[in-house]
Amino acid sequence: MAADVLSEALRSRGLRSTPQRRCVLDAVDELGHATAEQVAAHLQRRGPEVSLATVYRTLELLEDLGLVTHAHLEHGAPTYHSTRPREHLHLVCRQCGRVQEASAEHGHTLARRIRSEHGFRTDVRHLALHGLCSDCAAAHEPGPAPGESDLSPRR
């Protein structure tokens, strides 16, 4: 299915579907969330000769085609993921590094409130919330009381 979507998107722009482009898109689909370096390493383990420069160019093209998008989950390189099947936001555990997906509707709710209060238009596709996953939070300390965030002052 991904190959068909890729071929159609490339054809619509007068571009060819190459084995390298298909391999990069397949790797992004298989890895879920990955940096360009992780995609290149994944491809090198599988055998096809695809340089890191080709991976970067292909990811940029796939993003232009709307087949992948990126988010800044850490302070380093952007993480790429498929735009299929649904839009989502990212929950990044600052302790173990686990990345979970959450419904984009949570982000849209926040974005509507921010726009209403500040006139700021938020791009939810790039939204990443950092904190502790449920496993790390349980091991770390008891959580905040209902209605409090981790940043709320303790009484």
PDB file of N, CA, C and O in Angstrom, residues 62-139:
ATOM      1  N   LEU A  62       9.781  13.080   0.870  1.00  0.00           N
ATOM      2  CA  LEU A  62       8.587  12.408   1.407  1.00  0.00           C
ATOM      3  C   LEU A  62       7.759  13.364   2.260  1.00  0.00           C
ATOM      4  O   LEU A  62       6.528  13.297   2.262  1.00  0.00           O
ATOM      5  N   GLU A  63       8.434  14.275   2.955  1.00  0.00           N
ATOM      6  CA  GLU A  63       7.705  15.268   3.737  1.00  0.00           C
ATOM      7  C   GLU A  63       6.995  16.259   2.815  1.00  0.00           C
ATOM      8  O   GLU A  63       5.835  16.612   3.046  1.00  0.00           O
ATOM      9  N   ASP A  64       7.674  16.681   1.751  1.00  0.00           N
ATOM     10  CA  ASP A  64       7.042  17.571   0.767  1.00  0.00           C
ATOM     11  C   ASP A  64       5.818  16.912   0.131  1.00  0.00           C
ATOM     12  O   ASP A  64       4.840  17.592  -0.193  1.00  0.00           O
ATOM     13  N   LEU A  65       5.873  15.595  -0.053  1.00  0.00           N
ATOM     14  CA  LEU A  65       4.763  14.844  -0.647  1.00  0.00           C
ATOM     15  C   LEU A  65       3.638  14.579   0.359  1.00  0.00           C
ATOM     16  O   LEU A  65       2.582  14.079  -0.007  1.00  0.00           O
ATOM     17  N   GLY A  66       3.896  14.883   1.634  1.00  0.00           N
ATOM     18  CA  GLY A  66       2.887  14.656   2.672  1.00  0.00           C
ATOM     19  C   GLY A  66       2.813  13.224   3.162  1.00  0.00           C
ATOM     20  O   GLY A  66       1.851  12.840   3.824  1.00  0.00           O
ATOM     21  N   LEU A  67       3.846  12.423   2.883  1.00  0.00           N
ATOM     22  CA  LEU A  67       3.838  11.018   3.296  1.00  0.00           C
ATOM     23  C   LEU A  67       4.493  10.788   4.651  1.00  0.00           C
ATOM     24  O   LEU A  67       4.221   9.797   5.319  1.00  0.00           O
ATOM     25  N   VAL A  68       5.399  11.692   5.034  1.00  0.00           N
ATOM     26  CA  VAL A  68       5.991  11.644   6.366  1.00  0.00           C
ATOM     27  C   VAL A  68       5.988  13.061   6.927  1.00  0.00           C
ATOM     28  O   VAL A  68       5.842  14.040   6.190  1.00  0.00           O
ATOM     29  N   THR A  69       6.152  13.150   8.209  1.00  0.00           N
ATOM     30  CA  THR A  69       6.300  14.439   8.872  1.00  0.00           C
ATOM     31  C   THR A  69       7.354  14.264   9.952  1.00  0.00           C
ATOM     32  O   THR A  69       7.776  13.138  10.240  1.00  0.00           O
ATOM     33  N   HIS A  70       7.781  15.346  10.528  1.00  0.00           N
ATOM     34  CA  HIS A  70       8.779  15.237  11.584  1.00  0.00           C
ATOM     35  C   HIS A  70       8.321  15.985  12.827  1.00  0.00           C
ATOM     36  O   HIS A  70       7.463  16.859  12.758  1.00  0.00           O
ATOM     37  N   ALA A  71       8.911  15.589  13.923  1.00  0.00           N
ATOM     38  CA  ALA A  71       8.689  16.265  15.198  1.00  0.00           C
ATOM     39  C   ALA A  71      10.031  16.340  15.907  1.00  0.00           C
ATOM     40  O   ALA A  71      10.921  15.525  15.651  1.00  0.00           O
ATOM     41  N   HIS A  72      10.178  17.319  16.755  1.00  0.00           N
ATOM     42  CA  HIS A  72      11.404  17.451  17.539  1.00  0.00           C
ATOM     43  C   HIS A  72      11.111  16.882  18.917  1.00  0.00           C
ATOM     44  O   HIS A  72      10.608  17.574  19.789  1.00  0.00           O
ATOM     45  N   LEU A  73      11.412  15.593  19.073  1.00  0.00           N
ATOM     46  CA  LEU A  73      11.108  14.904  20.323  1.00  0.00           C
ATOM     47  C   LEU A  73      12.201  15.103  21.361  1.00  0.00           C
ATOM     48  O   LEU A  73      11.971  14.966  22.535  1.00  0.00           O
ATOM     49  N   GLU A  74      13.364  15.389  20.918  1.00  0.00           N
ATOM     50  CA  GLU A  74      14.519  15.618  21.790  1.00  0.00           C
ATOM     51  C   GLU A  74      15.178  16.914  21.335  1.00  0.00           C
ATOM     52  O   GLU A  74      14.724  17.552  20.403  1.00  0.00           O
ATOM     53  N   HIS A  75      16.300  17.246  21.930  1.00  0.00           N
ATOM     54  CA  HIS A  75      17.028  18.451  21.536  1.00  0.00           C
ATOM     55  C   HIS A  75      17.852  18.226  20.274  1.00  0.00           C
ATOM     56  O   HIS A  75      18.336  19.155  19.681  1.00  0.00           O
ATOM     57  N   GLY A  76      17.995  16.973  19.853  1.00  0.00           N
ATOM     58  CA  GLY A  76      18.830  16.661  18.702  1.00  0.00           C
ATOM     59  C   GLY A  76      18.058  16.673  17.397  1.00  0.00           C
ATOM     60  O   GLY A  76      17.210  17.531  17.146  1.00  0.00           O
ATOM     61  N   ALA A  77      18.366  15.698  16.581  1.00  0.00           N
ATOM     62  CA  ALA A  77      17.812  15.601  15.229  1.00  0.00           C
ATOM     63  C   ALA A  77      16.304  15.369  15.265  1.00  0.00           C
ATOM     64  O   ALA A  77      15.778  14.754  16.192  1.00  0.00           O
ATOM     65  N   PRO A  78      15.604  15.847  14.231  1.00  0.00           N
ATOM     66  CA  PRO A  78      14.161  15.601  14.163  1.00  0.00           C
ATOM     67  C   PRO A  78      13.863  14.119  13.976  1.00  0.00           C
ATOM     68  O   PRO A  78      14.670  13.373  13.420  1.00  0.00           O
ATOM     69  N   THR A  79      12.723  13.706  14.461  1.00  0.00           N
ATOM     70  CA  THR A  79      12.248  12.331  14.335  1.00  0.00           C
ATOM     71  C   THR A  79      11.152  12.305  13.288  1.00  0.00           C
ATOM     72  O   THR A  79      10.214  13.105  13.348  1.00  0.00           O
ATOM     73  N   TYR A  80      11.260  11.396  12.341  1.00  0.00           N
ATOM     74  CA  TYR A  80      10.294  11.291  11.252  1.00  0.00           C
ATOM     75  C   TYR A  80       9.329  10.147  11.520  1.00  0.00           C
ATOM     76  O   TYR A  80       9.691   9.141  12.134  1.00  0.00           O
ATOM     77  N   HIS A  81       8.096  10.322  11.040  1.00  0.00           N
ATOM     78  CA  HIS A  81       7.108   9.257  11.127  1.00  0.00           C
ATOM     79  C   HIS A  81       6.096   9.422  10.012  1.00  0.00           C
ATOM     80  O   HIS A  81       5.964  10.498   9.416  1.00  0.00           O
ATOM     81  N   SER A  82       5.398   8.354   9.741  1.00  0.00           N
ATOM     82  CA  SER A  82       4.420   8.340   8.657  1.00  0.00           C
ATOM     83  C   SER A  82       3.230   9.230   8.989  1.00  0.00           C
ATOM     84  O   SER A  82       2.868   9.379  10.160  1.00  0.00           O
ATOM     85  N   THR A  83       2.628   9.799   7.979  1.00  0.00           N
ATOM     86  CA  THR A  83       1.396  10.574   8.183  1.00  0.00           C
ATOM     87  C   THR A  83       0.177   9.661   8.118  1.00  0.00           C
ATOM     88  O   THR A  83      -0.936  10.114   8.329  1.00  0.00           O
ATOM     89  N   ARG A  84       0.405   8.402   7.824  1.00  0.00           N
ATOM     90  CA  ARG A  84      -0.689   7.442   7.776  1.00  0.00           C
ATOM     91  C   ARG A  84      -0.626   6.621   9.055  1.00  0.00           C
ATOM     92  O   ARG A  84       0.456   6.326   9.529  1.00  0.00           O
ATOM     93  N   PRO A  85      -1.619   6.177   9.668  1.00  0.00           N
ATOM     94  CA  PRO A  85      -3.015   6.330   9.295  1.00  0.00           C
ATOM     95  C   PRO A  85      -3.684   7.550   9.909  1.00  0.00           C
ATOM     96  O   PRO A  85      -4.730   7.982   9.460  1.00  0.00           O
ATOM     97  N   ARG A  86      -3.101   8.143  10.995  1.00  0.00           N
ATOM     98  CA  ARG A  86      -3.814   9.264  11.624  1.00  0.00           C
ATOM     99  C   ARG A  86      -2.830  10.274  12.197  1.00  0.00           C
ATOM    100  O   ARG A  86      -1.702   9.938  12.535  1.00  0.00           O
ATOM    101  N   GLU A  87      -3.321  11.488  12.317  1.00  0.00           N
ATOM    102  CA  GLU A  87      -2.543  12.552  12.942  1.00  0.00           C
ATOM    103  C   GLU A  87      -2.481  12.278  14.445  1.00  0.00           C
ATOM    104  O   GLU A  87      -3.451  11.805  15.029  1.00  0.00           O
ATOM    105  N   HIS A  88      -1.358  12.570  15.060  1.00  0.00           N
ATOM    106  CA  HIS A  88      -1.208  12.322  16.498  1.00  0.00           C
ATOM    107  C   HIS A  88      -0.189  13.296  17.079  1.00  0.00           C
ATOM    108  O   HIS A  88       0.522  13.978  16.362  1.00  0.00           O
ATOM    109  N   LEU A  89      -0.171  13.351  18.386  1.00  0.00           N
ATOM    110  CA  LEU A  89       0.869  14.098  19.070  1.00  0.00           C
ATOM    111  C   LEU A  89       1.727  13.099  19.830  1.00  0.00           C
ATOM    112  O   LEU A  89       1.385  11.918  19.910  1.00  0.00           O
ATOM    113  N   HIS A  90       2.842  13.550  20.351  1.00  0.00           N
ATOM    114  CA  HIS A  90       3.822  12.657  20.957  1.00  0.00           C
ATOM    115  C   HIS A  90       3.968  12.924  22.449  1.00  0.00           C
ATOM    116  O   HIS A  90       4.060  14.069  22.862  1.00  0.00           O
ATOM    117  N   LEU A  91       4.025  11.846  23.203  1.00  0.00           N
ATOM    118  CA  LEU A  91       4.286  11.906  24.642  1.00  0.00           C
ATOM    119  C   LEU A  91       5.667  11.290  24.838  1.00  0.00           C
ATOM    120  O   LEU A  91       5.864  10.100  24.582  1.00  0.00           O
ATOM    121  N   VAL A  92       6.626  12.094  25.262  1.00  0.00           N
ATOM    122  CA  VAL A  92       8.020  11.671  25.346  1.00  0.00           C
ATOM    123  C   VAL A  92       8.414  11.577  26.813  1.00  0.00           C
ATOM    124  O   VAL A  92       8.354  12.573  27.542  1.00  0.00           O
ATOM    125  N   CYS A  93       8.814  10.381  27.240  1.00  0.00           N
ATOM    126  CA  CYS A  93       9.256  10.199  28.623  1.00  0.00           C
ATOM    127  C   CYS A  93      10.677  10.725  28.760  1.00  0.00           C
ATOM    128  O   CYS A  93      11.583  10.284  28.054  1.00  0.00           O
ATOM    129  N   ARG A  94      10.860  11.665  29.665  1.00  0.00           N
ATOM    130  CA  ARG A  94      12.191  12.265  29.841  1.00  0.00           C
ATOM    131  C   ARG A  94      13.129  11.343  30.616  1.00  0.00           C
ATOM    132  O   ARG A  94      14.323  11.591  30.664  1.00  0.00           O
ATOM    133  N   GLN A  95      12.602  10.251  31.191  1.00  0.00           N
ATOM    134  CA  GLN A  95      13.462   9.339  31.926  1.00  0.00           C
ATOM    135  C   GLN A  95      13.920   8.151  31.073  1.00  0.00           C
ATOM    136  O   GLN A  95      15.107   7.905  30.948  1.00  0.00           O
ATOM    137  N   CYS A  96      12.982   7.433  30.441  1.00  0.00           N
ATOM    138  CA  CYS A  96      13.362   6.237  29.679  1.00  0.00           C
ATOM    139  C   CYS A  96      13.408   6.480  28.171  1.00  0.00           C
ATOM    140  O   CYS A  96      13.878   5.629  27.422  1.00  0.00           O
ATOM    141  N   GLY A  97      12.900   7.630  27.712  1.00  0.00           N
ATOM    142  CA  GLY A  97      12.933   7.959  26.292  1.00  0.00           C
ATOM    143  C   GLY A  97      11.793   7.375  25.478  1.00  0.00           C
ATOM    144  O   GLY A  97      11.722   7.587  24.269  1.00  0.00           O
ATOM    145  N   ARG A  98      10.896   6.662  26.120  1.00  0.00           N
ATOM    146  CA  ARG A  98       9.757   6.056  25.408  1.00  0.00           C
ATOM    147  C   ARG A  98       8.908   7.144  24.749  1.00  0.00           C
ATOM    148  O   ARG A  98       8.688   8.209  25.329  1.00  0.00           O
ATOM    149  N   VAL A  99       8.452   6.872  23.520  1.00  0.00           N
ATOM    150  CA  VAL A  99       7.580   7.790  22.800  1.00  0.00           C
ATOM    151  C   VAL A  99       6.245   7.099  22.593  1.00  0.00           C
ATOM    152  O   VAL A  99       6.185   6.011  22.028  1.00  0.00           O
ATOM    153  N   GLN A 100       5.190   7.712  23.083  1.00  0.00           N
ATOM    154  CA  GLN A 100       3.840   7.202  22.893  1.00  0.00           C
ATOM    155  C   GLN A 100       3.079   8.173  22.001  1.00  0.00           C
ATOM    156  O   GLN A 100       3.379   9.363  21.974  1.00  0.00           O
ATOM    157  N   GLU A 101       2.104   7.650  21.293  1.00  0.00           N
ATOM    158  CA  GLU A 101       1.240   8.498  20.483  1.00  0.00           C
ATOM    159  C   GLU A 101      -0.062   8.729  21.232  1.00  0.00           C
ATOM    160  O   GLU A 101      -0.561   7.832  21.912  1.00  0.00           O
ATOM    161  N   ALA A 102      -0.588   9.923  21.106  1.00  0.00           N
ATOM    162  CA  ALA A 102      -1.884  10.266  21.696  1.00  0.00           C
ATOM    163  C   ALA A 102      -2.725  10.935  20.615  1.00  0.00           C
ATOM    164  O   ALA A 102      -2.196  11.503  19.654  1.00  0.00           O
ATOM    165  N   SER A 103      -4.012  10.875  20.782  1.00  0.00           N
ATOM    166  CA  SER A 103      -4.926  11.466  19.811  1.00  0.00           C
ATOM    167  C   SER A 103      -4.612  12.941  19.610  1.00  0.00           C
ATOM    168  O   SER A 103      -4.404  13.685  20.566  1.00  0.00           O
ATOM    169  N   ALA A 104      -4.596  13.351  18.361  1.00  0.00           N
ATOM    170  CA  ALA A 104      -4.341  14.762  18.045  1.00  0.00           C
ATOM    171  C   ALA A 104      -5.442  15.655  18.589  1.00  0.00           C
ATOM    172  O   ALA A 104      -5.233  16.858  18.758  1.00  0.00           O
ATOM    173  N   GLU A 105      -6.601  15.093  18.890  1.00  0.00           N
ATOM    174  CA  GLU A 105      -7.698  15.907  19.419  1.00  0.00           C
ATOM    175  C   GLU A 105      -7.291  16.589  20.725  1.00  0.00           C
ATOM    176  O   GLU A 105      -7.702  17.704  20.988  1.00  0.00           O
ATOM    177  N   HIS A 106      -6.450  15.929  21.532  1.00  0.00           N
ATOM    178  CA  HIS A 106      -5.946  16.574  22.760  1.00  0.00           C
ATOM    179  C   HIS A 106      -5.182  17.841  22.401  1.00  0.00           C
ATOM    180  O   HIS A 106      -5.333  18.870  23.049  1.00  0.00           O
ATOM    181  N   GLY A 107      -4.348  17.750  21.381  1.00  0.00           N
ATOM    182  CA  GLY A 107      -3.589  18.908  20.935  1.00  0.00           C
ATOM    183  C   GLY A 107      -4.465  19.979  20.329  1.00  0.00           C
ATOM    184  O   GLY A 107      -4.237  21.172  20.530  1.00  0.00           O
ATOM    185  N   HIS A 108      -5.488  19.546  19.569  1.00  0.00           N
ATOM    186  CA  HIS A 108      -6.396  20.521  18.957  1.00  0.00           C
ATOM    187  C   HIS A 108      -7.177  21.291  20.025  1.00  0.00           C
ATOM    188  O   HIS A 108      -7.406  22.489  19.884  1.00  0.00           O
ATOM    189  N   THR A 109      -7.554  20.590  21.093  1.00  0.00           N
ATOM    190  CA  THR A 109      -8.257  21.253  22.198  1.00  0.00           C
ATOM    191  C   THR A 109      -7.364  22.325  22.808  1.00  0.00           C
ATOM    192  O   THR A 109      -7.788  23.462  23.020  1.00  0.00           O
ATOM    193  N   LEU A 110      -6.119  21.976  23.063  1.00  0.00           N
ATOM    194  CA  LEU A 110      -5.157  22.935  23.607  1.00  0.00           C
ATOM    195  C   LEU A 110      -4.923  24.076  22.613  1.00  0.00           C
ATOM    196  O   LEU A 110      -4.914  25.249  22.994  1.00  0.00           O
ATOM    197  N   ALA A 111      -4.774  23.743  21.329  1.00  0.00           N
ATOM    198  CA  ALA A 111      -4.513  24.754  20.301  1.00  0.00           C
ATOM    199  C   ALA A 111      -5.660  25.752  20.201  1.00  0.00           C
ATOM    200  O   ALA A 111      -5.427  26.957  20.034  1.00  0.00           O
ATOM    201  N   ARG A 112      -6.896  25.262  20.294  1.00  0.00           N
ATOM    202  CA  ARG A 112      -8.053  26.178  20.240  1.00  0.00           C
ATOM    203  C   ARG A 112      -8.025  27.151  21.411  1.00  0.00           C
ATOM    204  O   ARG A 112      -8.280  28.341  21.261  1.00  0.00           O
ATOM    205  N   ARG A 113      -7.687  26.650  22.577  1.00  0.00           N
ATOM    206  CA  ARG A 113      -7.641  27.516  23.759  1.00  0.00           C
ATOM    207  C   ARG A 113      -6.519  28.547  23.637  1.00  0.00           C
ATOM    208  O   ARG A 113      -6.702  29.722  23.957  1.00  0.00           O
ATOM    209  N   ILE A 114      -5.360  28.115  23.179  1.00  0.00           N
ATOM    210  CA  ILE A 114      -4.234  29.036  23.008  1.00  0.00           C
ATOM    211  C   ILE A 114      -4.567  30.095  21.965  1.00  0.00           C
ATOM    212  O   ILE A 114      -4.283  31.281  22.155  1.00  0.00           O
ATOM    213  N   ARG A 115      -5.205  29.676  20.875  1.00  0.00           N
ATOM    214  CA  ARG A 115      -5.573  30.651  19.844  1.00  0.00           C
ATOM    215  C   ARG A 115      -6.583  31.652  20.384  1.00  0.00           C
ATOM    216  O   ARG A 115      -6.485  32.853  20.129  1.00  0.00           O
ATOM    217  N   SER A 116      -7.548  31.162  21.144  1.00  0.00           N
ATOM    218  CA  SER A 116      -8.578  32.042  21.700  1.00  0.00           C
ATOM    219  C   SER A 116      -7.976  33.047  22.677  1.00  0.00           C
ATOM    220  O   SER A 116      -8.352  34.208  22.694  1.00  0.00           O
ATOM    221  N   GLU A 117      -7.013  32.607  23.486  1.00  0.00           N
ATOM    222  CA  GLU A 117      -6.433  33.478  24.501  1.00  0.00           C
ATOM    223  C   GLU A 117      -5.281  34.340  23.976  1.00  0.00           C
ATOM    224  O   GLU A 117      -5.054  35.434  24.478  1.00  0.00           O
ATOM    225  N   HIS A 118      -4.532  33.834  22.983  1.00  0.00           N
ATOM    226  CA  HIS A 118      -3.313  34.519  22.561  1.00  0.00           C
ATOM    227  C   HIS A 118      -3.263  34.842  21.069  1.00  0.00           C
ATOM    228  O   HIS A 118      -2.320  35.502  20.627  1.00  0.00           O
ATOM    229  N   GLY A 119      -4.223  34.329  20.303  1.00  0.00           N
ATOM    230  CA  GLY A 119      -4.200  34.553  18.860  1.00  0.00           C
ATOM    231  C   GLY A 119      -3.119  33.765  18.146  1.00  0.00           C
ATOM    232  O   GLY A 119      -2.838  33.992  16.971  1.00  0.00           O
ATOM    233  N   PHE A 120      -2.515  32.824  18.834  1.00  0.00           N
ATOM    234  CA  PHE A 120      -1.402  32.030  18.304  1.00  0.00           C
ATOM    235  C   PHE A 120      -1.941  30.761  17.660  1.00  0.00           C
ATOM    236  O   PHE A 120      -2.744  30.047  18.253  1.00  0.00           O
ATOM    237  N   ARG A 121      -1.500  30.493  16.439  1.00  0.00           N
ATOM    238  CA  ARG A 121      -1.933  29.283  15.719  1.00  0.00           C
ATOM    239  C   ARG A 121      -0.878  28.191  15.888  1.00  0.00           C
ATOM    240  O   ARG A 121       0.238  28.327  15.407  1.00  0.00           O
ATOM    241  N   THR A 122      -1.272  27.114  16.538  1.00  0.00           N
ATOM    242  CA  THR A 122      -0.364  26.019  16.871  1.00  0.00           C
ATOM    243  C   THR A 122      -0.402  24.940  15.790  1.00  0.00           C
ATOM    244  O   THR A 122      -1.471  24.552  15.342  1.00  0.00           O
ATOM    245  N   ASP A 123       0.770  24.443  15.421  1.00  0.00           N
ATOM    246  CA  ASP A 123       0.880  23.311  14.501  1.00  0.00           C
ATOM    247  C   ASP A 123       0.939  22.043  15.338  1.00  0.00           C
ATOM    248  O   ASP A 123       1.995  21.661  15.839  1.00  0.00           O
ATOM    249  N   VAL A 124      -0.191  21.397  15.493  1.00  0.00           N
ATOM    250  CA  VAL A 124      -0.309  20.223  16.364  1.00  0.00           C
ATOM    251  C   VAL A 124       0.512  19.051  15.836  1.00  0.00           C
ATOM    252  O   VAL A 124       0.974  18.212  16.607  1.00  0.00           O
ATOM    253  N   ARG A 125       0.768  19.007  14.524  1.00  0.00           N
ATOM    254  CA  ARG A 125       1.532  17.893  13.952  1.00  0.00           C
ATOM    255  C   ARG A 125       2.933  17.818  14.534  1.00  0.00           C
ATOM    256  O   ARG A 125       3.577  16.782  14.483  1.00  0.00           O
ATOM    257  N   HIS A 126       3.452  18.896  15.077  1.00  0.00           N
ATOM    258  CA  HIS A 126       4.800  18.923  15.625  1.00  0.00           C
ATOM    259  C   HIS A 126       4.803  18.969  17.153  1.00  0.00           C
ATOM    260  O   HIS A 126       5.836  19.225  17.758  1.00  0.00           O
ATOM    261  N   LEU A 127       3.653  18.720  17.758  1.00  0.00           N
ATOM    262  CA  LEU A 127       3.532  18.848  19.199  1.00  0.00           C
ATOM    263  C   LEU A 127       4.076  17.615  19.916  1.00  0.00           C
ATOM    264  O   LEU A 127       3.698  16.484  19.613  1.00  0.00           O
ATOM    265  N   ALA A 128       4.979  17.845  20.841  1.00  0.00           N
ATOM    266  CA  ALA A 128       5.532  16.785  21.687  1.00  0.00           C
ATOM    267  C   ALA A 128       5.449  17.261  23.127  1.00  0.00           C
ATOM    268  O   ALA A 128       5.902  18.360  23.452  1.00  0.00           O
ATOM    269  N   LEU A 129       4.859  16.441  23.976  1.00  0.00           N
ATOM    270  CA  LEU A 129       4.768  16.750  25.403  1.00  0.00           C
ATOM    271  C   LEU A 129       5.785  15.881  26.137  1.00  0.00           C
ATOM    272  O   LEU A 129       5.842  14.669  25.926  1.00  0.00           O
ATOM    273  N   HIS A 130       6.582  16.515  26.971  1.00  0.00           N
ATOM    274  CA  HIS A 130       7.628  15.810  27.701  1.00  0.00           C
ATOM    275  C   HIS A 130       7.219  15.670  29.153  1.00  0.00           C
ATOM    276  O   HIS A 130       6.684  16.600  29.751  1.00  0.00           O
ATOM    277  N   GLY A 131       7.478  14.505  29.699  1.00  0.00           N
ATOM    278  CA  GLY A 131       7.142  14.236  31.087  1.00  0.00           C
ATOM    279  C   GLY A 131       7.602  12.840  31.444  1.00  0.00           C
ATOM    280  O   GLY A 131       8.635  12.380  30.965  1.00  0.00           O
ATOM    281  N   LEU A 132       6.830  12.156  32.276  1.00  0.00           N
ATOM    282  CA  LEU A 132       7.152  10.791  32.676  1.00  0.00           C
ATOM    283  C   LEU A 132       6.048   9.857  32.213  1.00  0.00           C
ATOM    284  O   LEU A 132       4.867  10.129  32.433  1.00  0.00           O
ATOM    285  N   CYS A 133       6.446   8.733  31.574  1.00  0.00           N
ATOM    286  CA  CYS A 133       5.456   7.732  31.181  1.00  0.00           C
ATOM    287  C   CYS A 133       4.889   7.105  32.459  1.00  0.00           C
ATOM    288  O   CYS A 133       5.413   7.311  33.559  1.00  0.00           O
ATOM    289  N   SER A 134       3.827   6.362  32.320  1.00  0.00           N
ATOM    290  CA  SER A 134       3.166   5.799  33.501  1.00  0.00           C
ATOM    291  C   SER A 134       4.107   4.889  34.295  1.00  0.00           C
ATOM    292  O   SER A 134       4.097   4.912  35.529  1.00  0.00           O
ATOM    293  N   ASP A 135       4.941   4.108  33.611  1.00  0.00           N
ATOM    294  CA  ASP A 135       5.872   3.213  34.315  1.00  0.00           C
ATOM    295  C   ASP A 135       6.903   4.002  35.114  1.00  0.00           C
ATOM    296  O   ASP A 135       7.151   3.705  36.290  1.00  0.00           O
ATOM    297  N   CYS A 136       7.502   5.008  34.492  1.00  0.00           N
ATOM    298  CA  CYS A 136       8.521   5.805  35.181  1.00  0.00           C
ATOM    299  C   CYS A 136       7.901   6.658  36.281  1.00  0.00           C
ATOM    300  O   CYS A 136       8.503   6.841  37.346  1.00  0.00           O
ATOM    301  N   ALA A 137       6.703   7.169  36.049  1.00  0.00           N
ATOM    302  CA  ALA A 137       6.026   7.976  37.068  1.00  0.00           C
ATOM    303  C   ALA A 137       5.721   7.126  38.296  1.00  0.00           C
ATOM    304  O   ALA A 137       5.903   7.581  39.430  1.00  0.00           O
ATOM    305  N   ALA A 138       5.298   5.881  38.080  1.00  0.00           N
ATOM    306  CA  ALA A 138       4.988   4.995  39.207  1.00  0.00           C
ATOM    307  C   ALA A 138       6.249   4.664  39.992  1.00  0.00           C
ATOM    308  O   ALA A 138       6.218   4.571  41.223  1.00  0.00           O
ATOM    309  N   ALA A 139       7.362   4.500  39.309  1.00  0.00           N
ATOM    310  CA  ALA A 139       8.620   4.180  39.978  1.00  0.00           C
ATOM    311  C   ALA A 139       9.268   5.402  40.607  1.00  0.00           C
ATOM    312  O   ALA A 139      10.029   5.286  41.558  1.00  0.00           O
TER     313      ALA A 139
END
